[in-house]
CSV table of C-alpha atoms and ligand atoms in Angstrom, one decimal:
chain,number,residue,atom,x,y,z
A,801,MET,CA,34.2,-22.4,30.7
A,802,ASN,CA,31.0,-20.6,29.9
A,803,ARG,CA,29.4,-20.4,26.5
A,804,CYS,CA,29.2,-17.1,24.8
A,805,VAL,CA,26.2,-15.3,23.1
A,806,THR,CA,26.2,-15.1,19.3
A,807,ALA,CA,26.8,-11.4,19.0
A,808,MET,CA,27.7,-8.6,21.4
A,809,HIS,CA,27.1,-4.9,21.8
A,810,PHE,CA,29.4,-2.7,23.9
A,811,ASP,CA,28.5,0.8,25.1
A,812,ILE,CA,31.6,2.7,26.2
A,813,PHE,CA,31.4,5.9,28.1
A,814,THR,CA,34.5,8.1,27.9
A,815,LEU,CA,35.8,11.6,27.8
A,816,PHE,CA,38.2,10.6,25.1
A,817,PRO,CA,36.3,8.8,22.3
A,818,GLU,CA,39.2,9.3,19.9
A,819,ALA,CA,41.2,6.7,22.0
A,820,PHE,CA,39.0,4.0,20.4
A,821,ASP,CA,39.4,5.0,16.7
A,822,GLY,CA,42.4,3.0,15.8
A,823,PRO,CA,42.0,-0.1,18.0
A,824,LEU,CA,38.4,-0.7,16.8
A,825,ARG,CA,39.3,-0.6,13.2
A,826,CYS,CA,42.1,-3.1,13.0
A,827,SER,CA,42.7,-6.8,13.0
A,828,ILE,CA,40.4,-9.3,14.6
A,829,VAL,CA,38.2,-6.8,16.4
A,830,GLY,CA,37.9,-4.6,13.3
A,831,ARG,CA,36.8,-7.6,11.3
A,832,ALA,CA,34.3,-8.7,13.9
A,833,ILE,CA,32.7,-5.3,13.7
A,834,ASP,CA,32.6,-5.4,9.9
A,835,ARG,CA,30.9,-8.8,10.0
A,836,GLY,CA,28.3,-7.7,12.6
A,837,LEU,CA,29.5,-10.1,15.3
A,838,LEU,CA,30.4,-7.2,17.5
A,839,SER,CA,29.0,-3.6,17.7
A,840,VAL,CA,30.4,-0.8,19.7
A,841,GLY,CA,28.9,2.6,20.7
A,842,VAL,CA,31.5,5.0,21.9
A,843,HIS,CA,29.7,7.7,23.8
A,844,ASN,CA,31.3,11.0,24.7
A,845,ILE,CA,30.4,11.8,28.3
A,846,ARG,CA,30.9,15.5,27.5
A,847,ASP,CA,27.9,15.4,25.2
A,848,TYR,CA,25.7,14.8,28.2
A,849,ALA,CA,27.0,17.7,30.3
A,850,SER,CA,24.3,20.3,30.8
A,851,ASP,CA,26.3,23.5,31.4
A,852,ARG,CA,27.5,25.8,28.6
A,853,HIS,CA,31.1,24.7,28.9
A,854,ARG,CA,30.3,21.1,29.1
A,855,VAL,CA,32.3,20.7,32.3
A,856,CYS,CA,32.7,17.0,33.4
A,857,ASP,CA,35.2,17.3,36.2
A,858,ASP,CA,35.6,19.3,39.3
A,859,TYR,CA,37.9,19.7,42.4
A,860,PRO,CA,37.6,17.0,45.1
A,861,TYR,CA,35.7,17.9,48.3
A,862,GLY,CA,38.2,17.9,51.2
A,863,GLY,CA,41.0,19.0,48.9
A,864,GLY,CA,43.9,17.0,47.5
A,865,ALA,CA,45.4,16.4,44.1
A,866,GLY,CA,43.6,15.9,40.8
A,867,MET,CA,40.1,16.4,39.4
A,868,VAL,CA,37.2,14.1,39.9
A,869,LEU,CA,34.6,13.1,37.2
A,870,LYS,CA,31.3,14.6,38.1
A,871,PRO,CA,28.2,12.3,38.6
A,872,GLU,CA,25.6,14.2,36.4
A,873,PRO,CA,27.1,13.7,32.9
A,874,VAL,CA,28.0,10.1,33.6
A,875,PHE,CA,24.5,9.2,35.0
A,876,VAL,CA,22.7,11.1,32.1
A,877,ALA,CA,24.9,9.5,29.5
A,878,ALA,CA,24.3,6.0,30.7
A,879,GLU,CA,20.6,6.5,31.4
A,880,SER,CA,20.0,8.0,27.9
A,881,VAL,CA,22.0,5.5,26.0
A,882,LEU,CA,20.6,2.5,27.9
A,883,ASN,CA,17.1,4.0,27.8
A,884,TRP,CA,16.7,3.4,31.5
A,885,SER,CA,16.7,5.3,34.8
A,886,ALA,CA,18.9,4.4,37.9
A,887,ALA,CA,15.7,4.9,39.9
A,888,ASP,CA,14.2,1.9,38.1
A,889,GLY,CA,16.7,-0.5,39.7
A,890,GLU,CA,18.4,-3.2,37.6
A,891,PRO,CA,19.9,-1.8,34.4
A,892,PRO,CA,19.3,-3.6,31.1
A,893,CYS,CA,22.9,-4.8,31.0
A,894,PRO,CA,25.9,-4.9,33.3
A,895,ILE,CA,27.5,-1.5,33.8
A,896,VAL,CA,31.1,-1.9,34.5
A,897,LEU,CA,33.4,0.8,36.0
A,898,MET,CA,37.0,0.6,35.0
A,899,THR,CA,39.0,1.1,38.2
A,900,PRO,CA,42.2,-0.2,39.8
A,901,GLN,CA,40.1,-0.9,42.9
A,902,GLY,CA,37.8,-3.4,41.1
A,903,ARG,CA,38.1,-7.2,40.9
A,904,THR,CA,41.1,-8.2,38.8
A,905,LEU,CA,40.4,-9.3,35.2
A,906,THR,CA,41.1,-13.0,34.6
A,907,GLN,CA,40.2,-15.3,31.7
A,908,ASN,CA,37.4,-16.7,34.0
A,909,LEU,CA,36.0,-13.2,34.4
A,910,VAL,CA,36.3,-12.6,30.7
A,911,SER,CA,34.3,-15.7,29.9
A,912,GLU,CA,31.7,-14.6,32.5
A,913,LEU,CA,31.4,-11.2,30.8
A,914,ALA,CA,31.0,-12.9,27.4
A,915,GLU,CA,27.7,-14.4,28.5
A,916,SER,CA,26.0,-11.0,28.3
A,917,PRO,CA,24.8,-9.8,24.9
A,918,ARG,CA,25.4,-6.2,26.0
A,919,LEU,CA,28.0,-4.6,28.2
A,920,ALA,CA,28.4,-1.0,29.2
A,921,LEU,CA,31.9,0.1,30.2
A,922,VAL,CA,32.5,3.4,32.1
A,923,CYS,CA,36.0,4.9,31.8
A,924,GLY,CA,37.2,7.1,34.6
A,925,HIS,CA,39.9,9.7,34.2
A,926,TYR,CA,42.0,12.2,36.3
A,927,GLU,CA,41.8,11.3,40.0
A,928,GLY,CA,38.8,9.0,39.4
A,929,VAL,CA,35.0,9.2,39.5
A,930,ASP,CA,32.6,10.6,42.0
A,931,GLU,CA,31.8,7.8,44.5
A,932,ARG,CA,28.0,8.1,43.8
A,933,ILE,CA,28.7,6.6,40.3
A,934,ARG,CA,30.2,3.6,42.0
A,935,GLU,CA,27.4,3.4,44.6
A,936,HIS,CA,24.3,4.0,42.5
A,937,LEU,CA,25.1,3.5,38.8
A,938,VAL,CA,27.5,0.7,38.1
A,939,THR,CA,26.9,-3.0,38.7
A,940,ASP,CA,30.5,-4.1,38.7
A,941,GLU,CA,34.0,-2.7,39.0
A,942,ILE,CA,37.0,-4.3,37.1
A,943,SER,CA,40.7,-3.6,37.3
A,944,ILE,CA,43.1,-4.8,34.7
A,945,GLY,CA,45.9,-5.2,37.3
A,946,ASP,CA,47.6,-3.7,40.3
A,947,TYR,CA,48.9,-0.5,38.6
A,948,VAL,CA,47.4,2.8,37.9
A,949,LEU,CA,46.8,4.2,34.4
A,950,THR,CA,45.8,7.7,33.4
A,951,GLY,CA,42.3,6.6,32.3
A,952,GLY,CA,39.9,3.8,31.8
A,953,GLU,CA,40.1,3.8,28.0
A,954,LEU,CA,42.9,1.2,27.7
A,955,PRO,CA,41.3,-1.1,30.3
A,956,ALA,CA,38.0,-0.9,28.4
A,957,LEU,CA,39.7,-1.8,25.1
A,958,ILE,CA,41.4,-4.7,26.9
A,959,ILE,CA,38.1,-6.0,28.2
A,960,LEU,CA,36.4,-5.6,24.7
A,961,ASP,CA,39.3,-7.3,23.0
A,962,ALA,CA,39.4,-10.3,25.4
A,963,VAL,CA,35.6,-10.7,25.5
A,964,SER,CA,35.2,-10.5,21.8
A,965,ARG,CA,37.4,-13.5,21.3
A,966,TRP,CA,34.6,-15.6,23.0
A,967,ILE,CA,32.0,-14.6,20.4
A,968,PRO,CA,31.6,-17.6,18.0
A,969,GLY,CA,33.1,-16.8,14.6
A,970,VAL,CA,35.4,-14.0,15.7
A,971,LEU,CA,38.4,-16.2,15.8
A,972,GLY,CA,39.3,-18.2,12.7
A,973,ASP,CA,39.6,-21.4,14.8
A,974,GLU,CA,36.7,-21.9,17.2
A,975,ASP,CA,38.8,-24.2,19.5
A,976,SER,CA,41.5,-21.6,19.9
A,977,VAL,CA,39.9,-19.8,22.9
A,978,GLN,CA,39.4,-23.1,24.7
A,979,GLU,CA,43.1,-24.0,24.2
A,980,ASP,CA,44.6,-20.7,25.1
A,981,SER,CA,46.5,-20.1,28.3
A,982,PHE,CA,44.3,-20.1,31.4
A,983,ALA,CA,41.3,-21.8,29.7
A,984,ASN,CA,42.1,-25.2,31.4
A,985,GLY,CA,44.0,-23.7,34.3
A,986,LEU,CA,47.4,-24.0,32.7
A,987,ILE,CA,49.5,-21.8,30.4
A,988,GLU,CA,49.8,-22.9,26.8
A,989,HIS,CA,52.5,-25.0,25.2
A,990,PRO,CA,55.1,-23.4,22.9
A,991,HIS,CA,54.4,-22.9,19.2
A,992,TYR,CA,56.7,-23.2,16.1
A,993,THR,CA,56.3,-22.5,12.4
A,994,ARG,CA,58.5,-22.7,9.3
A,995,PRO,CA,61.4,-22.8,8.7
A,996,VAL,CA,62.3,-26.1,10.4
A,997,ALA,CA,65.8,-24.7,11.1
A,998,TYR,CA,66.5,-21.1,11.8
A,999,ARG,CA,70.1,-20.3,12.5
A,1000,ASP,CA,71.1,-23.3,14.7
A,1001,TRP,CA,67.7,-23.7,16.2
A,1002,THR,CA,65.4,-26.4,15.0
A,1003,VAL,CA,61.7,-27.3,15.6
A,1004,PRO,CA,61.3,-30.2,18.0
A,1005,GLU,CA,61.3,-33.5,16.1
A,1006,VAL,CA,58.0,-34.6,17.6
A,1007,LEU,CA,56.0,-31.7,16.0
A,1008,ARG,CA,57.2,-32.9,12.6
A,1009,SER,CA,56.4,-36.6,13.2
A,1010,GLY,CA,52.8,-36.5,12.2
A,1011,ASP,CA,52.0,-38.6,15.2
A,1012,HIS,CA,49.0,-36.7,16.7
A,1013,GLY,CA,49.0,-38.7,19.9
A,1014,GLU,CA,52.6,-38.0,20.6
A,1015,ILE,CA,52.2,-34.3,19.6
A,1016,ALA,CA,49.2,-34.0,22.0
A,1017,ARG,CA,51.3,-35.7,24.8
A,1018,TRP,CA,54.3,-33.4,24.2
A,1019,ARG,CA,52.1,-30.3,24.2
A,1020,ARG,CA,50.4,-31.3,27.5
A,1021,GLN,CA,53.8,-32.0,29.0
A,1022,GLN,CA,55.2,-28.6,27.9
A,1023,SER,CA,52.1,-26.9,29.2
A,1024,LEU,CA,52.4,-28.5,32.6
A,1025,LEU,CA,56.1,-27.8,32.7
A,1026,ARG,CA,55.7,-24.1,31.8
A,1027,THR,CA,53.0,-23.7,34.3
A,1028,GLN,CA,55.2,-25.3,37.0
A,1029,GLN,CA,58.1,-23.1,36.1
A,1030,ARG,CA,56.3,-19.8,35.5
A,1031,ARG,CA,53.0,-20.0,37.4
A,1032,PRO,CA,53.2,-22.6,40.1
A,1033,ASP,CA,50.3,-20.8,41.8
A,1034,LEU,CA,48.1,-21.9,38.9
A,1035,LEU,CA,49.2,-25.5,39.2
A,1036,GLU,CA,48.2,-25.6,42.8
A,1037,ARG,CA,44.6,-24.7,41.9
A,1038,ILE,CA,44.0,-27.6,39.5
A,1039,SER,CA,43.9,-31.4,40.1
A,1040,LEU,CA,46.4,-33.2,38.0
A,1041,THR,CA,45.6,-36.6,36.5
A,1042,ARG,CA,47.9,-39.6,37.0
A,1043,GLU,CA,49.1,-39.1,33.4
A,1044,ASP,CA,49.9,-35.4,34.1
A,1045,THR,CA,52.0,-36.3,37.1
A,1046,LYS,CA,53.9,-38.9,35.0
A,1047,LEU,CA,54.5,-36.3,32.3
A,1048,LEU,CA,55.9,-33.8,34.8
A,1049,ASP,CA,58.0,-36.4,36.6
A,1050,ALA,CA,59.5,-37.5,33.3
A,1051,GLN,CA,60.9,-34.1,32.8
A,1052,THR,CA,62.0,-33.2,36.3
B,813,SAM,C1,44.6,7.8,37.7
B,813,SAM,S1,43.3,6.7,37.7
B,813,SAM,C2,42.5,7.0,39.3
B,813,SAM,C3,43.1,6.1,40.3
B,813,SAM,C4,42.5,6.4,41.7
B,813,SAM,N1,42.9,7.7,42.2
B,813,SAM,C5,42.9,5.3,42.7
B,813,SAM,O1,44.0,5.5,43.3
B,813,SAM,O2,42.2,4.3,42.8
B,813,SAM,C6,42.1,7.3,36.5
B,813,SAM,C7,41.2,6.3,35.9
B,813,SAM,O3,41.9,5.4,35.2
B,813,SAM,C8,41.3,4.1,35.2
B,813,SAM,N2,42.3,3.1,35.6
B,813,SAM,C9,43.5,3.4,36.0
B,813,SAM,N3,44.1,2.2,36.4
B,813,SAM,C10,43.3,1.2,36.1
B,813,SAM,C11,43.4,-0.2,36.3
B,813,SAM,N4,44.4,-0.8,36.7
B,813,SAM,N5,42.3,-0.9,35.9
B,813,SAM,C12,41.2,-0.3,35.4
B,813,SAM,N6,41.0,1.0,35.3
B,813,SAM,C13,42.1,1.8,35.6
B,813,SAM,C14,40.0,4.2,36.0
B,813,SAM,O4,38.9,4.4,35.2
B,813,SAM,C15,40.4,5.5,36.9
B,813,SAM,O5,39.2,6.1,37.3
């Protein structure tokens, strides 16, 4: 997995800045912002529209359903905020378009994005964005999955949330991100906390044994089993050690 920078800045371009108010204030992301590990500029595309009514969308050429986000306000917003011109070539940071047509977000892609100290995220809306934004402004296109949402605001928040976990100091436990599902190609083992017995269900004995070697072995075994049962496609992509194969065979 890649190493992350020490702090990150996000520039988010949206027609609905209010969508970010709550999520950026709470929990781990909110604390990361308070501590200066993460900074976020939420830019209203409408502020960069030049006409009197600040119109940002229009009917699609060729007809059809829905409205399309116009190129001018999106280009002007990104160029002003990034202090750059599309005519100059390479932008100062990756500019990522949220679109169901982009490459699908995975933990590998998240860690790749976390290498950049600054990221710009462009949120589409309505029927999508004018193709010239895709062709001449953005440097990447990311989808959060094979389904269609009303806008790119939730995908942008998902990327911001997932990437911010890679900034050192954002999570209480630095190792956590390396041990999460997908980090080593597997999904994670189960977790338990107190009480030891809840109704008739007890915490596995091994986790209470204090034997760290046994606990690590059990966790690896559970992780392998879960991946085999729920995500066999992941298991096919990694090479198992002889010990891994023994752990799996012992359970099946
Ligand atoms: C209704 S969608 C447009 C879908 C477009 N007509 C298509 O079929 O590809 C409006 C906006 O929501 C965002 N969006 C919707 N689904 C998304 C997804 N799965 N991943 C990322 N962004 C998405 C994009 O910014 C998109 O421009």
